[in-house]
Short mmCIF file of C-alpha atoms in Angstrom, two decimals:
data_model
loop_
_atom_site.label_atom_id
_atom_site.label_comp_id
_atom_site.label_asym_id
_atom_site.label_seq_id
_atom_site.Cartn_x
_atom_site.Cartn_y
_atom_site.Cartn_z
CA MET A 1 218.63 -57.18 137.22
CA GLY A 2 216.20 -59.80 138.42
CA SER A 3 213.31 -60.75 136.18
CA TYR A 4 209.67 -60.50 137.12
CA ASP A 5 208.16 -63.89 137.86
CA VAL A 6 205.88 -64.00 134.83
CA SER A 7 205.91 -66.92 132.38
CA ASP A 8 206.08 -66.62 128.59
CA GLU A 9 202.73 -68.39 128.35
CA SER A 10 200.79 -65.99 130.61
CA PRO A 11 202.18 -62.44 130.63
CA GLU A 12 200.36 -60.11 132.99
CA ARG A 13 199.42 -57.52 130.35
CA ARG A 14 198.37 -58.10 126.76
CA PHE A 15 197.82 -55.39 124.15
CA ARG A 16 196.39 -55.18 120.69
CA THR A 17 199.64 -53.74 119.33
CA LEU A 18 203.16 -53.13 120.62
CA PHE A 19 205.66 -50.73 119.02
CA ILE A 20 209.38 -50.97 119.90
CA SER A 21 212.26 -49.01 118.39
CA ASP A 22 215.92 -48.15 118.91
CA VAL A 23 217.10 -51.15 120.92
CA HIS A 24 220.61 -50.94 119.39
CA LEU A 25 221.60 -54.56 119.92
CA GLY A 26 225.37 -54.77 119.50
CA ALA A 27 225.97 -51.40 121.15
CA ARG A 28 227.30 -51.31 124.70
CA GLY A 29 224.58 -48.88 125.72
CA SER A 30 221.73 -51.21 124.75
CA GLN A 31 219.59 -52.25 127.70
CA ALA A 32 218.45 -55.50 126.11
CA ASP A 33 218.03 -57.11 129.51
CA LEU A 34 215.35 -54.58 130.44
CA LEU A 35 213.50 -55.09 127.15
CA LEU A 36 213.71 -58.85 127.63
CA ASP A 37 212.16 -58.41 131.06
CA PHE A 38 209.48 -56.13 129.60
CA LEU A 39 208.59 -58.76 126.99
CA ARG A 40 208.27 -61.42 129.67
CA TYR A 41 205.71 -59.19 131.31
CA HIS A 42 203.84 -57.99 128.20
CA ASP A 43 202.49 -59.45 124.98
CA ALA A 44 200.58 -58.27 121.91
CA ASP A 45 198.75 -59.61 118.88
CA THR A 46 200.94 -57.48 116.60
CA ILE A 47 204.49 -56.29 117.30
CA TYR A 48 206.16 -53.58 115.21
CA LEU A 49 209.95 -53.29 115.39
CA VAL A 50 210.36 -49.67 114.30
CA GLY A 51 214.03 -49.57 113.36
CA ASP A 52 217.50 -49.59 114.91
CA ILE A 53 216.80 -52.88 116.64
CA VAL A 54 220.32 -54.02 115.71
CA ASP A 55 223.15 -51.47 115.67
CA GLY A 56 225.25 -52.27 112.62
CA TRP A 57 227.30 -49.10 113.10
CA ALA A 58 228.45 -50.21 116.56
CA LEU A 59 229.15 -53.79 115.45
CA LYS A 60 231.40 -52.56 112.64
CA SER A 61 233.63 -50.66 115.05
CA SER A 62 233.65 -53.12 117.96
CA TRP A 63 231.97 -56.50 118.31
CA HIS A 64 229.73 -56.59 121.37
CA TRP A 65 227.02 -59.26 121.59
CA PRO A 66 226.37 -60.54 125.14
CA GLN A 67 223.96 -63.35 125.96
CA SER A 68 221.12 -60.94 126.73
CA HIS A 69 221.18 -59.78 123.09
CA ASN A 70 220.89 -63.39 121.91
CA ASP A 71 218.09 -64.01 124.39
CA LEU A 72 216.13 -61.00 123.15
CA VAL A 73 216.34 -62.12 119.52
CA GLN A 74 215.14 -65.58 120.56
CA LYS A 75 212.29 -64.04 122.58
CA LEU A 76 211.04 -62.11 119.54
CA LEU A 77 211.30 -65.16 117.30
CA ARG A 78 209.43 -67.20 119.89
CA LYS A 79 206.60 -64.66 120.01
CA ALA A 80 206.34 -64.88 116.21
CA ARG A 81 206.21 -68.69 116.36
CA LYS A 82 203.45 -68.50 118.94
CA GLY A 83 201.25 -66.47 116.61
CA ALA A 84 202.16 -62.81 117.07
CA LYS A 85 202.39 -60.86 113.84
CA VAL A 86 205.88 -59.29 113.88
CA ILE A 87 206.81 -56.55 111.40
CA TYR A 88 210.37 -55.19 111.15
CA ILE A 89 210.95 -51.71 109.66
CA PRO A 90 214.73 -51.14 109.45
CA GLY A 91 216.31 -47.85 110.49
CA ASN A 92 219.65 -46.24 109.71
CA HIS A 93 221.64 -48.29 112.23
CA ASP A 94 220.26 -51.57 110.83
CA GLU A 95 220.15 -50.35 107.25
CA PHE A 96 221.77 -53.59 106.03
CA LEU A 97 218.26 -55.10 106.35
CA ARG A 98 216.95 -52.64 103.78
CA ASN A 99 218.25 -55.03 101.14
CA TYR A 100 215.63 -57.54 102.28
CA TYR A 101 212.37 -55.62 101.95
CA GLY A 102 209.51 -58.00 101.25
CA THR A 103 211.24 -61.00 102.79
CA HIS A 104 209.93 -63.17 105.61
CA PHE A 105 212.28 -64.88 108.05
CA GLY A 106 211.54 -66.67 111.28
CA GLY A 107 207.98 -65.38 111.23
CA ILE A 108 209.09 -61.75 110.88
CA ASP A 109 208.22 -59.57 107.86
CA VAL A 110 210.74 -56.93 106.74
CA VAL A 111 209.16 -53.86 105.10
CA GLU A 112 210.20 -50.31 104.25
CA ASN A 113 207.21 -48.81 106.03
CA THR A 114 203.61 -49.76 106.57
CA VAL A 115 200.23 -48.43 107.64
CA HIS A 116 198.69 -49.60 110.90
CA THR A 117 194.91 -49.40 111.23
CA GLY A 118 193.65 -48.65 114.71
CA VAL A 119 190.51 -49.99 116.38
CA ASP A 120 188.59 -46.88 115.31
CA GLY A 121 189.70 -47.26 111.69
CA LYS A 122 192.25 -44.46 111.80
CA ARG A 123 195.38 -45.07 109.74
CA TYR A 124 198.91 -44.56 111.10
CA LEU A 125 202.03 -44.50 108.97
CA VAL A 126 204.72 -46.61 110.71
CA ILE A 127 208.25 -45.58 109.75
CA HIS A 128 211.62 -45.31 111.51
CA GLY A 129 212.08 -41.67 110.53
CA ASP A 130 215.77 -41.31 109.70
CA ILE A 131 215.05 -40.36 106.10
CA PHE A 132 213.72 -37.07 107.50
CA ASP A 133 216.89 -36.39 109.48
CA LEU A 134 219.07 -34.08 107.40
CA VAL A 135 222.11 -34.85 109.56
CA VAL A 136 221.94 -38.56 108.77
CA GLN A 137 221.14 -38.04 105.11
CA ASN A 138 223.54 -35.24 104.21
CA ALA A 139 226.37 -35.39 106.75
CA ARG A 140 226.90 -39.02 107.66
CA TRP A 141 230.28 -38.38 109.30
CA LEU A 142 228.59 -35.87 111.63
CA ALA A 143 225.90 -38.40 112.51
CA HIS A 144 228.59 -40.90 113.53
CA LEU A 145 230.34 -38.22 115.59
CA GLY A 146 227.07 -37.44 117.34
CA ASP A 147 226.57 -41.15 117.96
CA LYS A 148 229.92 -41.38 119.77
CA ALA A 149 229.13 -38.29 121.84
CA TYR A 150 225.80 -39.78 122.86
CA ASP A 151 227.49 -43.04 123.90
CA PHE A 152 229.88 -41.05 126.08
CA ALA A 153 226.96 -39.16 127.66
CA ILE A 154 225.23 -42.47 128.42
CA GLN A 155 228.34 -43.81 130.17
CA MET A 156 228.65 -40.62 132.22
CA ASN A 157 224.94 -40.76 133.04
CA ARG A 158 225.29 -44.31 134.41
CA PHE A 159 228.31 -43.27 136.50
CA VAL A 160 226.37 -40.37 138.03
CA ASN A 161 223.29 -42.48 138.69
CA PHE A 162 225.35 -45.21 140.37
CA PHE A 163 226.17 -42.74 143.14
CA ARG A 164 222.65 -41.31 143.14
CA ARG A 165 221.33 -44.82 143.87
CA LEU A 166 223.84 -45.23 146.71
CA PHE A 167 222.39 -42.14 148.36
CA GLY A 168 218.78 -43.04 147.57
CA VAL A 169 218.37 -40.20 145.06
CA PRO A 170 216.00 -40.80 142.08
CA TYR A 171 217.25 -41.48 138.55
CA TRP A 172 218.36 -38.41 136.58
CA SER A 173 218.89 -38.24 132.83
CA LEU A 174 221.82 -36.18 131.59
CA SER A 175 220.67 -36.62 128.00
CA GLN A 176 217.12 -35.51 128.75
CA TRP A 177 218.30 -32.49 130.71
CA ALA A 178 220.71 -31.39 127.98
CA LYS A 179 218.24 -31.76 125.14
CA GLN A 180 215.52 -29.91 127.00
CA LYS A 181 217.91 -27.03 127.71
CA VAL A 182 219.71 -26.69 124.38
CA LYS A 183 217.68 -24.57 121.99
CA ASN A 184 219.02 -26.26 118.85
CA ALA A 185 218.00 -29.67 120.14
CA VAL A 186 214.49 -28.46 120.93
CA ASN A 187 214.21 -26.91 117.46
CA TYR A 188 215.51 -30.12 115.86
CA ILE A 189 212.91 -32.26 117.61
CA GLY A 190 210.13 -29.87 116.58
CA ALA A 191 211.28 -29.88 112.95
CA PHE A 192 211.49 -33.69 112.95
CA GLU A 193 207.94 -34.01 114.28
CA GLN A 194 206.62 -31.56 111.68
CA ALA A 195 208.37 -33.45 108.86
CA LEU A 196 206.91 -36.79 109.97
CA ALA A 197 203.44 -35.26 110.31
CA ALA A 198 203.73 -33.93 106.76
CA GLU A 199 204.75 -37.39 105.50
CA ALA A 200 201.73 -38.95 107.22
CA ARG A 201 199.51 -36.39 105.54
CA ARG A 202 201.10 -37.27 102.17
CA HIS A 203 200.11 -40.90 102.76
CA GLU A 204 196.58 -39.73 103.64
CA ALA A 205 197.08 -41.16 107.12
CA ASP A 206 195.64 -39.84 110.37
CA GLY A 207 198.90 -40.18 112.25
CA VAL A 208 202.48 -41.38 112.28
CA ILE A 209 204.38 -43.80 114.54
CA CYS A 210 208.17 -43.57 114.47
CA GLY A 211 211.42 -43.80 116.42
CA HIS A 212 214.93 -42.58 115.62
CA ILE A 213 215.33 -39.55 117.90
CA HIS A 214 214.92 -41.43 121.22
CA TYR A 215 212.19 -39.07 122.40
CA ALA A 216 208.96 -40.83 123.38
CA VAL A 217 205.85 -38.72 123.09
CA ILE A 218 202.23 -38.72 121.94
CA ARG A 219 200.94 -35.41 120.62
CA ASP A 220 198.92 -33.78 117.88
CA GLU A 221 200.93 -31.99 115.22
CA ALA A 222 198.87 -29.84 112.84
CA GLY A 223 195.92 -32.22 112.94
CA ILE A 224 198.10 -35.36 112.73
CA ARG A 225 198.65 -37.66 115.70
CA TYR A 226 202.43 -37.96 116.15
CA MET A 227 203.69 -40.87 118.29
CA ASN A 228 207.32 -41.78 118.96
CA CYS A 229 208.28 -45.10 120.61
CA GLY A 230 211.38 -43.77 122.36
CA ASP A 231 214.31 -46.14 122.90
CA TRP A 232 215.91 -48.97 124.89
CA VAL A 233 219.28 -47.34 125.49
CA GLU A 234 218.43 -44.91 128.25
CA SER A 235 214.72 -44.24 128.75
CA CYS A 236 213.43 -47.76 127.97
CA THR A 237 210.01 -46.99 126.55
CA ALA A 238 207.47 -48.71 124.33
CA LEU A 239 204.30 -47.53 122.66
CA VAL A 240 201.23 -49.74 123.09
CA GLU A 241 197.72 -49.81 121.66
CA HIS A 242 195.08 -51.13 124.04
CA ASP A 243 192.10 -53.22 122.92
CA ASP A 244 189.83 -50.18 123.24
CA GLY A 245 192.06 -48.31 120.77
CA HIS A 246 193.82 -45.80 123.01
CA PHE A 247 197.61 -45.47 122.85
CA GLU A 248 199.99 -45.23 125.79
CA ILE A 249 203.72 -44.86 126.35
CA ILE A 250 205.11 -47.28 128.92
CA THR A 251 208.49 -46.90 130.59
CA TRP A 252 210.49 -49.80 132.00
CA ALA A 253 213.63 -47.90 133.04
CA ASP A 254 213.16 -48.45 136.76
CA GLN A 255 213.28 -52.16 137.54
CA LEU A 256 211.53 -51.54 140.88
CA GLN A 257 208.43 -50.04 139.30
CA LYS A 258 205.51 -51.38 137.32
CA PRO A 259 204.83 -49.79 133.90
CA ALA A 260 203.69 -46.21 134.10
CA GLN A 261 202.71 -43.61 131.53
CA VAL A 262 205.42 -41.06 130.83
CA PRO A 263 204.85 -37.82 128.96
CA GLN A 264 208.44 -37.30 127.78
CA VAL A 265 211.78 -39.09 127.93
CA ALA A 266 215.33 -38.58 126.78
CA ALA A 267 216.01 -37.55 123.20
CA ARG A 268 218.68 -38.46 120.68
CA ALA A 269 219.32 -37.41 117.12
CA ALA A 270 220.85 -40.67 115.92
#
């Protein structure tokens, strides 16, 4: 896709904080080019990388690292060099980085989890979230099987949408449709949100910011503000905090559109 004509030095929109998760660099489904374009257009004082930025699972089975993946890594390092505070919280797909908690490389801090303080003083636990996914924790082989099935669904989704574009029909998400229709998926998402809200409460936080299930949303869960960044495989979403303190989900999936708030996007138990 073509990039927006916005320089690194003067992006059109700047936020107090930017939260990005589930980019899956190294996986064929990663839309790193779209995230790279998003980062040319947006900037923030603090950037949280909320897990699964690199997909170690995919790289183990098949090496895939195009130039756009290199460019994205360089873009993040450049933002850190220019003064942005960048914090990396590894997930299950980039769990190899969990051996480096407390380290600092290229201007990026690697931590297990952290607490973000909003403009109004409210505290938000920032965590990838996979430790609350019983499939990942207790049936790793099943998680990998689900990962392959999701990759297949993504490929089918792109095939379908290629023809939809030819006929001028809007984008349609197979993954989103399936997960909104399948009762077990809906129950899983609800249980995940409740577990993360309980963990935030245990940390005496007012909310939680996470990733992992590829389902971007902002909602209140039993008195706790639950916010999920979404992903950059299909829905291409980021969570941002504005200078006045309010949070917003931005989607960048349609290259012909400017950022817009989206209430819900595709889900994935990964």
